[in-house]
Structures are given as structure tokens and as C-alpha cells.
Short mmCIF file of C-alpha atoms and ligand atoms in Angstrom, two decimals:
data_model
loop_
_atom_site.label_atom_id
_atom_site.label_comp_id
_atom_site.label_asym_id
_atom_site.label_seq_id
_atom_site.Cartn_x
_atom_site.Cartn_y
_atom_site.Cartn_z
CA UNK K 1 0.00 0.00 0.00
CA UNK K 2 1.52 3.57 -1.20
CA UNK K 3 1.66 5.78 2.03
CA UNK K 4 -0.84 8.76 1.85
CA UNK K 5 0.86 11.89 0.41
CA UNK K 6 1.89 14.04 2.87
CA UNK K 7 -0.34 17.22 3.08
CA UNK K 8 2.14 19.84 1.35
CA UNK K 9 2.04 17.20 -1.09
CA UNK K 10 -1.24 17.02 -1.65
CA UNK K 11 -1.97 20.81 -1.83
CA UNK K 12 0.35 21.56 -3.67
CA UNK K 13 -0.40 18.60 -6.41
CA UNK K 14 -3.89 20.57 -6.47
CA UNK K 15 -1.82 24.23 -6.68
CA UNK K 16 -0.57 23.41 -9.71
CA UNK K 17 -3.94 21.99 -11.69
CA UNK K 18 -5.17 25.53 -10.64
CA UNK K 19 -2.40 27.83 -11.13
CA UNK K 20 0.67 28.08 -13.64
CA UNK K 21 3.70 26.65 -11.99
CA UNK K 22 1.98 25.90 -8.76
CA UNK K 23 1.95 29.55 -7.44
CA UNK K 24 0.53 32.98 -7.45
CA UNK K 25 3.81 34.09 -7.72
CA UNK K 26 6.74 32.58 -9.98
CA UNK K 27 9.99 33.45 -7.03
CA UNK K 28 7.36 30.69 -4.35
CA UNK K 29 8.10 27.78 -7.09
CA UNK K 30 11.78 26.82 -5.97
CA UNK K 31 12.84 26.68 -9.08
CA UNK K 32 15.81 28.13 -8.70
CA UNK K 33 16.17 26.47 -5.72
CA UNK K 34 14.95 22.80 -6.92
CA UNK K 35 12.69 20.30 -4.33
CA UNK K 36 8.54 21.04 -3.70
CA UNK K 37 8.16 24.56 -2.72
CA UNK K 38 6.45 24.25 1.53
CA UNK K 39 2.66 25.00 1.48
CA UNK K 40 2.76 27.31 4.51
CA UNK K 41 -0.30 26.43 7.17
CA UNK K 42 0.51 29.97 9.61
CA UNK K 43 3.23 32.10 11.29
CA UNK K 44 3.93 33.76 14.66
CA UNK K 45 7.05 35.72 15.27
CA UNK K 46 9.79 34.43 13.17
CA UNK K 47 8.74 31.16 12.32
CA UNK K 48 6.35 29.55 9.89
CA UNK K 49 4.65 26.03 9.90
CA UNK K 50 4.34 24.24 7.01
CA UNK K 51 1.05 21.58 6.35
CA UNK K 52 2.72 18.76 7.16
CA UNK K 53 3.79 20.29 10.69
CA UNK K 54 7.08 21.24 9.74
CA UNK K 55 8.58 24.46 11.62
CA UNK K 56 11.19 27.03 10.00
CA UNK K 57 12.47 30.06 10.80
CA UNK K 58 11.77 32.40 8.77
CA UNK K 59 14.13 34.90 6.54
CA UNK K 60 11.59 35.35 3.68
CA UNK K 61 9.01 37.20 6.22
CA UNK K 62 6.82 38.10 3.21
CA UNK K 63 9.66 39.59 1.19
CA UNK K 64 10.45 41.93 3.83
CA UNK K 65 6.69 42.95 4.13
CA UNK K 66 6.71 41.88 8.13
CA UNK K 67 9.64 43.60 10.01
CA UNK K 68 7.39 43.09 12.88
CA UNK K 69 7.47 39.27 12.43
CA UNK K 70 4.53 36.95 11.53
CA UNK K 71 1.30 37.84 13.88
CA UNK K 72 2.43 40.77 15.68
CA UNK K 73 -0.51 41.37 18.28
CA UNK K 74 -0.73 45.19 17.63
CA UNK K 75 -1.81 44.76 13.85
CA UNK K 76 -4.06 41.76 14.72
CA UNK K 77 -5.73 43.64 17.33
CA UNK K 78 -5.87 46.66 14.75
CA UNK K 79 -7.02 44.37 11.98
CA UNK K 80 -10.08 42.65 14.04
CA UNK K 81 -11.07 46.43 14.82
CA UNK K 82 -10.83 47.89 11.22
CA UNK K 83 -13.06 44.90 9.95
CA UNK K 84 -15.61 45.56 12.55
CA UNK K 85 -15.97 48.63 11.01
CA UNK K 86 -16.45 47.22 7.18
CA UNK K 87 -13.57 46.43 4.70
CA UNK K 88 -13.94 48.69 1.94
CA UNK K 89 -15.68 52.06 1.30
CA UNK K 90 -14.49 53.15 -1.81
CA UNK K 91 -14.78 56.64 -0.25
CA UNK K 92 -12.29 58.96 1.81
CA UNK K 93 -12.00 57.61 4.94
CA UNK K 94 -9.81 58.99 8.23
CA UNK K 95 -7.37 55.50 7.99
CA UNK K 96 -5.93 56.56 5.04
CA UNK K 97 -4.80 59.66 6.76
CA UNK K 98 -3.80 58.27 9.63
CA UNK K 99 -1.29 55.96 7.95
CA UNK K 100 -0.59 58.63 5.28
CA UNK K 101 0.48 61.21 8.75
CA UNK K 102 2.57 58.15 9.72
CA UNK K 103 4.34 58.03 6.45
CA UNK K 104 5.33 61.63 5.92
CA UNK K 105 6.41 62.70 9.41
CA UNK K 106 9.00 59.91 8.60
CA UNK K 107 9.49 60.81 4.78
CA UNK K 108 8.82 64.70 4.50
CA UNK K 109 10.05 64.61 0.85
CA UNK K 110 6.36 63.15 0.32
CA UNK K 111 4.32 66.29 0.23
CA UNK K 112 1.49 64.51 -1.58
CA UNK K 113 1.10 60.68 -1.95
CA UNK K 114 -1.51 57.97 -3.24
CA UNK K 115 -2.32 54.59 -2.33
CA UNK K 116 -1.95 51.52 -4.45
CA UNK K 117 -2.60 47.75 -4.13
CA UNK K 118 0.91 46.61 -4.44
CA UNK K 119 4.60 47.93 -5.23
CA UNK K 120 4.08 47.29 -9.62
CA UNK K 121 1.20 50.00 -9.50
CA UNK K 122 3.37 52.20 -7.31
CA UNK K 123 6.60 52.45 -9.80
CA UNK K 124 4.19 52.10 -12.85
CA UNK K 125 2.27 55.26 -11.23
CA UNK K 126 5.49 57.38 -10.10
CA UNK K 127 6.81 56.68 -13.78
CA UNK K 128 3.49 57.97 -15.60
CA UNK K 129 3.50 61.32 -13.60
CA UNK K 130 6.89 61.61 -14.11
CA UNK K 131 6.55 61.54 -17.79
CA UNK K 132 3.11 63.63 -17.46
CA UNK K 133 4.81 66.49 -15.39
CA UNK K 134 8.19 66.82 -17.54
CA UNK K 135 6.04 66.29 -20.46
CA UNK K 136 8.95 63.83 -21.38
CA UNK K 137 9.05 59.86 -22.93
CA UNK K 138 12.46 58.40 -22.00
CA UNK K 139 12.94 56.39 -18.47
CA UNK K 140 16.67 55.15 -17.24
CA UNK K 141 17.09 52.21 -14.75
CA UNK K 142 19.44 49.57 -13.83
CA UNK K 143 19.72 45.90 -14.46
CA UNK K 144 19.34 44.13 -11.78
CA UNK K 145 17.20 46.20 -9.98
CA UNK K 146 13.50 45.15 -10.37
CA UNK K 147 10.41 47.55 -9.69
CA UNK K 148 7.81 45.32 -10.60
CA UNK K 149 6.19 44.00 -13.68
CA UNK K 150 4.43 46.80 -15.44
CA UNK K 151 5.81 46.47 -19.06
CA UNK K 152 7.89 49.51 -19.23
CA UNK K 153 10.07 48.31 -16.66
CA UNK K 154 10.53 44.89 -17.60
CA UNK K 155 13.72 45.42 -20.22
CA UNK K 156 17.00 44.19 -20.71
CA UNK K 157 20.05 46.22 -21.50
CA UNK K 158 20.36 47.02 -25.05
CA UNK K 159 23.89 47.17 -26.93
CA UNK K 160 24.69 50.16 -25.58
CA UNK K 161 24.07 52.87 -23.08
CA UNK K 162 23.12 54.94 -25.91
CA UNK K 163 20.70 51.91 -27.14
CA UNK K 164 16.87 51.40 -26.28
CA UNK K 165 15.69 48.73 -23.79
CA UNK K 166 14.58 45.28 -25.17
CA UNK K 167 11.64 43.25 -23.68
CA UNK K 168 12.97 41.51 -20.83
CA UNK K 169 9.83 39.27 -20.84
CA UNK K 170 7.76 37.44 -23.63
CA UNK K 171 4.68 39.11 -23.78
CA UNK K 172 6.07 42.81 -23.64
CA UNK K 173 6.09 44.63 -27.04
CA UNK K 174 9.22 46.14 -28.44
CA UNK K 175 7.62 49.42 -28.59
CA UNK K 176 6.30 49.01 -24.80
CA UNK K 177 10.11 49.23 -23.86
CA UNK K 178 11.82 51.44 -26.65
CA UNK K 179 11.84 54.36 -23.82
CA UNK K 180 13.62 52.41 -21.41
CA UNK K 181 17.10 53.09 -20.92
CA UNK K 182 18.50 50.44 -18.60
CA UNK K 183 22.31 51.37 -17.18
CA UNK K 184 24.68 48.92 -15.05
CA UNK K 185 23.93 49.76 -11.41
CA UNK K 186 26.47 52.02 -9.63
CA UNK K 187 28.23 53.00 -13.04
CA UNK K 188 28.32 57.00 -13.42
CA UNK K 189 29.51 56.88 -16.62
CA UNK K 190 27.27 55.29 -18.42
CA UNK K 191 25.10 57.28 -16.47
CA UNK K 192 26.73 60.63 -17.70
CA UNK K 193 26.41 59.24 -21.06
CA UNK K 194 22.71 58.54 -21.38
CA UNK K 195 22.69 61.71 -19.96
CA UNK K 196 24.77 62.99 -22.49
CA UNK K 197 22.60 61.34 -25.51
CA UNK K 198 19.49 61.51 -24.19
CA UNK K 199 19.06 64.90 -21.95
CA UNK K 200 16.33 66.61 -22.31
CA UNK K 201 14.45 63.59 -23.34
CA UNK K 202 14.77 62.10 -19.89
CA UNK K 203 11.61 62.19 -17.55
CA UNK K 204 12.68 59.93 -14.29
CA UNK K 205 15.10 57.84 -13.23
CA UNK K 206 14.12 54.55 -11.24
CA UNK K 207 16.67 53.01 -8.76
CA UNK K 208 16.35 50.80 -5.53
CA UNK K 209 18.68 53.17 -3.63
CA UNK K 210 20.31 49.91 -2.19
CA UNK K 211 19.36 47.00 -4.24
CA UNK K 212 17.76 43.60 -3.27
CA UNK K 213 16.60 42.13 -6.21
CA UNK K 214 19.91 41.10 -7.49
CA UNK K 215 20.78 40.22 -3.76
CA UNK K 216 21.45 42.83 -1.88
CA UNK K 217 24.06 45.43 -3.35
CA UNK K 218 25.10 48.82 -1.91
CA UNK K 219 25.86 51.64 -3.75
CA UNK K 220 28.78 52.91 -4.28
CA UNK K 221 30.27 55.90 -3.00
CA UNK K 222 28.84 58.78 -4.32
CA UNK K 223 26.96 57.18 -6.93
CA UNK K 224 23.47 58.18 -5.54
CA UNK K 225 24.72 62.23 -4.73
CA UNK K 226 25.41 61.67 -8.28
CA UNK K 227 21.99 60.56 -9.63
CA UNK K 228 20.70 63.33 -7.82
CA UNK K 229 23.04 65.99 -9.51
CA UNK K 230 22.56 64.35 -12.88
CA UNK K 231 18.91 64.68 -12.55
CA UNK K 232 18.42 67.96 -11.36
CA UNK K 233 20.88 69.63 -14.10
CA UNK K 234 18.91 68.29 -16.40
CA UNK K 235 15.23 68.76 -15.29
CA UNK K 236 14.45 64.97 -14.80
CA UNK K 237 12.63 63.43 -11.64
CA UNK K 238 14.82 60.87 -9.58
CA UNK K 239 12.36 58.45 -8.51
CA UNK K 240 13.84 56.41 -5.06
CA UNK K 241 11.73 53.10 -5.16
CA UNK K 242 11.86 52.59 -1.88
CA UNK K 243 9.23 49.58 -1.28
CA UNK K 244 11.61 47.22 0.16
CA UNK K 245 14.17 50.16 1.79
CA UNK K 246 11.19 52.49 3.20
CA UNK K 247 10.70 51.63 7.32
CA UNK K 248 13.05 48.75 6.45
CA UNK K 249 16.67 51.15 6.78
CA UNK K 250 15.01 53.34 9.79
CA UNK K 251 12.15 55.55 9.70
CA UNK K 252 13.59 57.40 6.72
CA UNK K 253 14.34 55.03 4.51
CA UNK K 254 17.54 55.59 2.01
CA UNK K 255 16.66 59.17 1.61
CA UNK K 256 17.27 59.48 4.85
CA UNK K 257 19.88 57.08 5.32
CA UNK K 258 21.82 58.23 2.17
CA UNK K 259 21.08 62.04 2.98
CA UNK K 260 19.24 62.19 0.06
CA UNK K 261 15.74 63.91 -1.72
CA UNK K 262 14.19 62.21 -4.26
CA UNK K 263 11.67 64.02 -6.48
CA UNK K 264 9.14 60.97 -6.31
CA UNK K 265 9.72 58.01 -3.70
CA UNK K 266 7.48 54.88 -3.86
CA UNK K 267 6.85 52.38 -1.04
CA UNK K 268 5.24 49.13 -0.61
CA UNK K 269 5.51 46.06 1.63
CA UNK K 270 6.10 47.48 5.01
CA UNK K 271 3.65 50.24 5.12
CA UNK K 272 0.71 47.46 4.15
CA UNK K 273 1.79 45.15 7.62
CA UNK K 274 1.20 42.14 5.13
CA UNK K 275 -1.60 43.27 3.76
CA UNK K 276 -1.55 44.43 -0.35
CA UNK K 277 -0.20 47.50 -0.37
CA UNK K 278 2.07 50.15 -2.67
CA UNK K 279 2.06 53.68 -2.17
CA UNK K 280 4.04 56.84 -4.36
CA UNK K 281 4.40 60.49 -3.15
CA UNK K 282 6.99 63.45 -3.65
CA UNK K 283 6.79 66.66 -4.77
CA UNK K 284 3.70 68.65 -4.83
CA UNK K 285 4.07 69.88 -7.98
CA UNK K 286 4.72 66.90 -9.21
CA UNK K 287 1.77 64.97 -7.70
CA UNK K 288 -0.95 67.35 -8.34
CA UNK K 289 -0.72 66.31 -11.87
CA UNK K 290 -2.83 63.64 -10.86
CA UNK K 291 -6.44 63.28 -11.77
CA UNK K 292 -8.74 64.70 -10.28
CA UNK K 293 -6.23 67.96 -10.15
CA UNK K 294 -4.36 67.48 -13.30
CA UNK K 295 -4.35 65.44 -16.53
CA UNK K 296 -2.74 62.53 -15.50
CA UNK K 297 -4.52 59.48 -14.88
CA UNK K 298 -4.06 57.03 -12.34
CA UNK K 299 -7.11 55.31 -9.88
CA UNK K 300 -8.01 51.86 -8.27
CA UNK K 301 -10.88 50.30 -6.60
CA UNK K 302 -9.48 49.16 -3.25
CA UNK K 303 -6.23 52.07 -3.14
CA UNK K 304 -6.37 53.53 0.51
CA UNK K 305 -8.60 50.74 1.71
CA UNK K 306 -9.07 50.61 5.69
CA UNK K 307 -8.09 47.43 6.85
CA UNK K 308 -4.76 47.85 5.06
CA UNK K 309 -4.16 51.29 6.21
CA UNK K 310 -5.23 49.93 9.71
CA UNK K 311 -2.14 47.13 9.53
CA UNK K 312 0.44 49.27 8.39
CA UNK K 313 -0.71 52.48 10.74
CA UNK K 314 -0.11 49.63 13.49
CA UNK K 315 3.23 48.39 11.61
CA UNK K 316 4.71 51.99 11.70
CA UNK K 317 3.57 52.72 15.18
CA UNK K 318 5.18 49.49 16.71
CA UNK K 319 7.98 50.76 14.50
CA UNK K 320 8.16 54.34 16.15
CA UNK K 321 8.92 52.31 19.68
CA UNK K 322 12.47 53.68 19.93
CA UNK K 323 14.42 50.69 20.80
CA UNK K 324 13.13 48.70 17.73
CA UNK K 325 15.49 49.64 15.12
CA UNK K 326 18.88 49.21 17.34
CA UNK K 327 17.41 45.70 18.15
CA UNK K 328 16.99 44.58 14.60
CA UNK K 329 20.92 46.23 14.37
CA UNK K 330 21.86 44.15 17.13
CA UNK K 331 20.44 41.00 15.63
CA UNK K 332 21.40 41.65 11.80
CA UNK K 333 24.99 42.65 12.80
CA UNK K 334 25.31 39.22 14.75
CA UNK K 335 23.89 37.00 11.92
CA UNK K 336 26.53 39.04 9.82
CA UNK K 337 29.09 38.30 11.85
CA UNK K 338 28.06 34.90 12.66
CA UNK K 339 27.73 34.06 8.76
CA UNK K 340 30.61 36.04 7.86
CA UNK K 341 32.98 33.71 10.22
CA UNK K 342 31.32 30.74 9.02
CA UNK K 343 32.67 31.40 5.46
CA UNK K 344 35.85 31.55 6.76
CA UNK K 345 35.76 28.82 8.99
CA UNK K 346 34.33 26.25 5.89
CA UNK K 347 36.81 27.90 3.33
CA UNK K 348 34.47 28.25 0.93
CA UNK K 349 34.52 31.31 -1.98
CA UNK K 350 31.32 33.45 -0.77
CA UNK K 351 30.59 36.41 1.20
CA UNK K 352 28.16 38.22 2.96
CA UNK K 353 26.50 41.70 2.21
CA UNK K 354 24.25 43.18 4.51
CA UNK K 355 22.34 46.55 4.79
CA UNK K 356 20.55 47.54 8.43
CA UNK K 357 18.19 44.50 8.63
CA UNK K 358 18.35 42.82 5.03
CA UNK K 359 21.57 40.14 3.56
CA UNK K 360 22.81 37.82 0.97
CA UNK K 361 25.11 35.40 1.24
CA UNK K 362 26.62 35.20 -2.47
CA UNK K 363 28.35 32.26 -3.45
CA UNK K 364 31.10 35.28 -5.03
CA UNK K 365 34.61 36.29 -4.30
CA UNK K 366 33.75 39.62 -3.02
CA UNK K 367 30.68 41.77 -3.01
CA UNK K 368 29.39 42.35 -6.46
CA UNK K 369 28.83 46.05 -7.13
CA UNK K 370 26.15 45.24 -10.28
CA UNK K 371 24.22 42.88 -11.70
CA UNK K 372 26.97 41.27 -13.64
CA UNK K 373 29.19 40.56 -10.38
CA UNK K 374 25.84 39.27 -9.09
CA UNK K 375 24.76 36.77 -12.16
CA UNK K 376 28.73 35.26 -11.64
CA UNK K 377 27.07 33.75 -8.49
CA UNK K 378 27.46 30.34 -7.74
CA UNK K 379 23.85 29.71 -8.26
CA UNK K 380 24.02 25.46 -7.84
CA UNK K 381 25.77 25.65 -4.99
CA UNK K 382 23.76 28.30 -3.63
CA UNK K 383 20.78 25.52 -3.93
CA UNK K 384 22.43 23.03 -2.31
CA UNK K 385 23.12 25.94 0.58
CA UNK K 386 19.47 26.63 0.76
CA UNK K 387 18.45 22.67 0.99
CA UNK K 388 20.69 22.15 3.23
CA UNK K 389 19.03 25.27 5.39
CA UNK K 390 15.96 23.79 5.03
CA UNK K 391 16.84 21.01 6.37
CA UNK K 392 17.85 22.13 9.45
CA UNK K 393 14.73 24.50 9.91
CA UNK K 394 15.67 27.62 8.10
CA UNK K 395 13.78 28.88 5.10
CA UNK K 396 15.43 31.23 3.10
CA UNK K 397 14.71 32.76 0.25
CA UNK K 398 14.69 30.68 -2.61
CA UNK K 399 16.92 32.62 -5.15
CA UNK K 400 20.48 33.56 -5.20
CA UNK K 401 19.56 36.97 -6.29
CA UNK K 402 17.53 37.78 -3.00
CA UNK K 403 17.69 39.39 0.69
CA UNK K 404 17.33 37.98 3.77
CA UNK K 405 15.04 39.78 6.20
CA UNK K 406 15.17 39.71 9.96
CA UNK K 407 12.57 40.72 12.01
CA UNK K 408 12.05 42.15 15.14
CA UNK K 409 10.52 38.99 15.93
CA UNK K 410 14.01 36.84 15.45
CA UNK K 411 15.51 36.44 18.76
CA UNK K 412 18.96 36.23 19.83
CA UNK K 413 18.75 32.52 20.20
CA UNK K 414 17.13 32.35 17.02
CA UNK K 415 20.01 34.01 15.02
CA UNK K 416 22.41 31.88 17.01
CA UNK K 417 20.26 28.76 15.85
CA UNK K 418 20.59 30.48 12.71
CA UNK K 419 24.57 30.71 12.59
CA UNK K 420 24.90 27.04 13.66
CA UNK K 421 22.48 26.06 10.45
CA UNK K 422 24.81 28.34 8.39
CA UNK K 423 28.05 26.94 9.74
CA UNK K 424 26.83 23.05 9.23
CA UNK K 425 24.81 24.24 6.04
CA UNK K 426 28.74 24.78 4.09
CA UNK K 427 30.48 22.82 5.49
CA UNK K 428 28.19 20.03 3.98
CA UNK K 429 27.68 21.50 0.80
CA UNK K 430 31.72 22.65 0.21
P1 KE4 C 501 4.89 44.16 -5.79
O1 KE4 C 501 4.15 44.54 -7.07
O2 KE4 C 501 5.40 42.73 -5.82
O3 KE4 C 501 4.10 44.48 -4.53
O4 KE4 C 501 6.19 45.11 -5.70
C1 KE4 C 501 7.07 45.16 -6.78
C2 KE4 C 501 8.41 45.65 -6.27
C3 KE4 C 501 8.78 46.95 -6.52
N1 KE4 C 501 9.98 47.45 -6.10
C4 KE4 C 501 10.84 46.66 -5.41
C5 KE4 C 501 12.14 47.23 -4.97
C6 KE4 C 501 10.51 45.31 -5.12
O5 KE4 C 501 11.38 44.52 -4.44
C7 KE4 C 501 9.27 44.79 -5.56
C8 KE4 C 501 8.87 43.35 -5.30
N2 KE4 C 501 9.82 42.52 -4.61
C9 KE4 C 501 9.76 41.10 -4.90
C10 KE4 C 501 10.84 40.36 -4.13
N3 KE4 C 501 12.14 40.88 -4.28
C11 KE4 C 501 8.41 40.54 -4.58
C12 KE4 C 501 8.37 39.03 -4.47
C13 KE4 C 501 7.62 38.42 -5.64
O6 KE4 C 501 7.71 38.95 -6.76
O7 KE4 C 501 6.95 37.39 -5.39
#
């Protein structure tokens, strides 16, 4: 007699008859990864539990959505309130403010800001006002950095700085990206020469002011103040997309982190406590372009909606608790350390990069500094890494090319638990 499939099993043999690849989301399929993605049943603090009664800790945490951890009790408490109240109006309503208050006294560069469902209709939203209010067609970002799946941002590099973008996914005409100037990331030349070719046809340029989507990659010295020069001189709007960075680096995000203003930041993941989220804001002038004040049009059914402006209002109050951000420093800079002497004790060629509360281990040299450096990753070994996390109770995220995330949730015996798992995790796969 066959044994019974476990549950995961099971669930997920049904996930994929209903959706493509199994998921709702391509990153969840572990293909990069390899094995059966886990079918999560809940969370609470820094660990999840999979169907089959498996427990991990967690360094996924929603893609850095839940800084607070899985199940914080503030935003449950706030959630069971706001849907006492009803779940959607589709009218003003005082959450949004309250959350919106939240978000500026932290961020002042946002003098006006909207709510969106998720961090794509954020970037796609700061782009088209961006192009509305410098009346301008051309966009510049980097490769590597990702801001979401709205067709104008998902290009490769063409030949040349000076080149056009080319669809970076099936499905995305060649006209959708023509506009789309995509740069290495922290290279200032090739900066100063789209500049240089393209000037006055620029409206915005798009960065993660420290990447995560290629793993997580810091910018080089001076290469943001840069940007920010560049942009100004020549009348364009630097757009900080900020929806993994924003409450994640401190209550100011990059901008504040970096010392620098952006014309138009855009948010996501945090602010939402979980919930779908995106937000974009900057400057006035920029913003009032928006309909109903000005010709350009952006809207959505659910944007602002009160039981997601009731978790992350919660989210960014827990988050005002002074303490909070020098714990999460305290626990990220001990996982660094802990991971960082654990590469050296196994001999094995990788490193560790880490930004406030966000990582990657990459299975490089040295830091990479773009998304070449990044793509020369060890990416089979780096699945062999994560397996052999899993198996000891530690779910990272499946993809060389992402960040870690603690939480205020992970303990100090948890990141210890952590380093051990690390430590075994390469010597076994070295
Ligand atoms: P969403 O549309 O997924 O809410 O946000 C898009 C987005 C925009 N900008 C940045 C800097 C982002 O990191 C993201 C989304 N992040 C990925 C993980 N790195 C989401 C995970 C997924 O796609 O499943």
C-alpha cells in the first residue's frame, strides 16, 4: 500500500492543476532552488509552519513585508477592529490619513502621496507622472534592480548605453520598452552618457537606492549624490523606489539614510503590515498632476482601503517604539558576523553583504557592485546551501539573487540557531 501523500504534497499537487507553476507568484516555485516549494499552514514571530507540521524560521518574512514578524498582536488587534468597522468604502475615509500622517512625518520629501494595491502599480504610477509632469518619454534604470512587472520596466540592457531597452519578458512589445534606458547599477559613466545622448528627453530615473533584487548590493560611494546631480541639471525626476528600503533602513528610509531627496519616492511592503499594499508620493508639484487635479490618470478600486491602512498604521507605530530599530541592528549585525565567520571557517569562496536589517550570502569572491558581479554567483551551490538550510529548519529565500530579512521577531537565540544552520549548512555543501 503507497503511504498517503503528505499534506504539502497534496496541496500543492492541487496548486498546480489551478495555477501556472503551482503559485501565485513565480519566485514561491523553488525553481531556482529545486525540491517542492512548503505550502505554509501559519506564522507567529519568526517562524512559519508548514502543512505537514514542519517548523522554519523564517528569513523570507513576506519579502520583507513583516519587520514586525509573523502575527504581531498590535496589527491583529488593529485588523479585528478595522473589519468591525467594514472592509472597503471606496470613499475617503480617516485610515488613510492616519497611515498617510505616519508616512510623511517619517518621509517629508512626500508632500502629496496615493495609495496603491501593491509595489508594480506604485513604480508604474510614479513613472506615468513623471513623464506627465516633464512632459517627457524616455525612463533610465538599472539591471538588476527590479520595480515590478508593469511592461515599461521589464527590459534588458540594449547594446549600448546609448541603445533602447529590449523586452525583458515574452509578452512585452518592443515598442512598450523602446523608452527604457536600462544602465549597469552604480556606473556614473554610463550614467553621464545617457545623460549625455538623451538629456532633455529624460523624464525619471528609477533606482532601488540599495538593491535587493539582485541580492542585496550597496551603492557605491557617491553614486546616488550623483543621480541626484545628474537629474536635477537636467530637469528629470529621480524616482527612489523605496518599497523594500522604506521603514526597512530606519524611519527614513535611504533618503534618509543616504542624505538624500528624491523628487518621487514609492513604497510598498512594510507600510501594508502584510496586507496588499504600494504607495508613491513626492513633490507637490509633481503629484498634483494627478487626476482629479491634473491630466494625468491614475485610480483603483481598493487604493487607501481601511483594513490595510489599519495594519500598516499599526506596523509603523510598533515601528516608532524607539528601541526597535537598534534591536533589529543588534540582531542583523550578529547574523553578519556569525555568517561572515562561518565562510571563513568552511573555506568556501562566498561572502556576505548586509544593509541595516536585510543580507545575501553570495556564493562570489567579493561583493558584487552590479548585476553582472551578481549573475557570476554560484547559483548550484547556492541551492544546495538553501536545501541544506531547510533542512535544518531555516527557510530562506529561494533565489540567489535575494535578501534575507530579519525581524524584530528573530531572537537572539534564534540568530544563534541560525549561525549554527549556516556553519553546518557549508560545510556540507563545500
Ligand atoms: P509588488 O508589485 O510585488 O508588490 O512590488 C514590486 C516591487 C517593486 N519594487 C521593489 C524594490 C521590489 O522589491 C518589488 C517586489 N519585490 C519582490 C521580491 N524581491 C516581490 C516578491 C515576488 O515577486 O513574489
Amino acid at each position: 500500500m503507497t503511504p498517503a501523500a503528505a499534506p504539502s504534497t497534496k496541496v500543492f499537487a492541487e496548486s498546480e492543476r489551478l495555477f501556472p507553476g503551482g503559485v501565485n507568484s513565480p519566485v514561491r516555485a523553488f525553481r531556482a532552488v529545486g525540491g517542492q516549494p512548503v505550502v505554509i499552514r501559519e506564522g507567529r514571530g519568526a517562524r512559519i509552519t508548514d502543512l505537514d507540521g514542519r517548523e522554519f524560521l523564517d528569513y523570507v518574512t513576506s519579502w520583507g513585508a513583516l519587520i514586525l514578524g509573523h502575527a504581531p498582536v498590535a496589527v491583529t488587534r488593529a485588523l479585528h477592529e478595522a473589519i468591525g468597522r467594514g472592509t472597503s468604502f471606496g470613499m475617503p475615509t480617516p485610515y488613510e490619513v492616519d497611515l498617510a500622517r505616519l508616512i510623511t512625518s517619517a518621509l517629508p520629501s512626500l508632500q502629496r502621496l496615493r495609495f496603491v494595491n501593491s509595489g508594480t502599480e506604485a513604480t508604474m504610477s510614479a513613472l506615468r507622472v513623471a513623464r506627465g509632469f516633464t512632459g517627457r518619454h524616455r525612463i533610465v534604470k538599472f539591471a538588476g534592480c527590479y520595480h515590478g512587472h508593469a511592461d515599461l520596466l521589464l527590459a534588458q540592457a540594449g547594446s549600448g548605453v546609448a541603445t533602447l531597452g529590449v523586452p525583458g519578458s515574452a509578452g512585452v512589445p518592443a515598442a512598450a520598452v523602446a523608452d527604457t534606458v536600462v544602465l549597469p547599477y552604480n556606473d556614473r559613466e554610463a550614467v553621464a552618457q545617457a545623460f549625455a545622448a538623451f538629456r532633455d528627453e529624460i523624464a525619471a530615473v528609477i533606482v532601488e537606492p540599495v538593491a535587493a533584487n539582485m541580492g542585496v548590493v550597496r551603492p557605491a560611494p557617491g553614486f546616488l549624490d550623483d543621480l541626484r546631480e545628474v537629474t536635477a541639471r537636467a530637469g528629470a525626476a529621480l524616482i527612489f523606489d523605496e518599497v523594500i528600503t522604506g521603514f526597512r533602513l530606519g524611519p527614513g528610509g535611504a533618503q534618509e539614510r543616504y542624505g538624500i531627496t528624491p523628487d518621487l519616492t514609492t513604497l510598498g511592503k512594510i507600510i501594508g503590515g502584510g496586507l496588499p499594499v504600494g504607495a508613491y508620493g513626492g513633490r507637490a508639484e509633481i503629484m498634483e498632476m494627478l487626476a482629479p487635479l491634473g491630466p494625468v490618470y491614475q485610480a483603483g478600486t481598493l487604493a487607501g482601503n481601511p483594513v490595510t491602512m489599519a495594519a500598516g498604521g499599526a506596523t509603523l507605530r510598533e515601528l516608532s517604539e524607539p528601541t526597535i530599530y537598534g534591536a533589529l541592528e543588534a540582531r542583523s549585525t550578529a547574523l553578519e558576523r556569525g555568517v561572515a565567520e562561518a565562510i571563513g571557517a568552511a573555506g568556501i569562496e562566498a561572502c556576505v553583504v548586509r544593509e541595516a536589517s536585510m543580507l545575501t550570502v553570495f556564493f562570489t569572491p567579493r561583493p558584487p557592485m552590479n548585476f553582472a558581479e551578481a549573475s557570476s554567483a554560484d547559483t548550484a551551490r547556492f541551492g544546495r546551501f538553501f536545501q541544506a538550510m531547510l533542512r535544518r529548519g531555516v527557510l530562506l529565500p529561494p533565489s540567489q539573487f535575494e535578501a534575507w530579512f530579519v525581524s524584530a521577531a528573530h531572537t537572539e537565540a534564534e540568530i544563534e540557531t541560525t549561525v549554527r544552520a549556516v556553519s553546518e549548512a557549508l560545510r556540507e555543501i563545500r
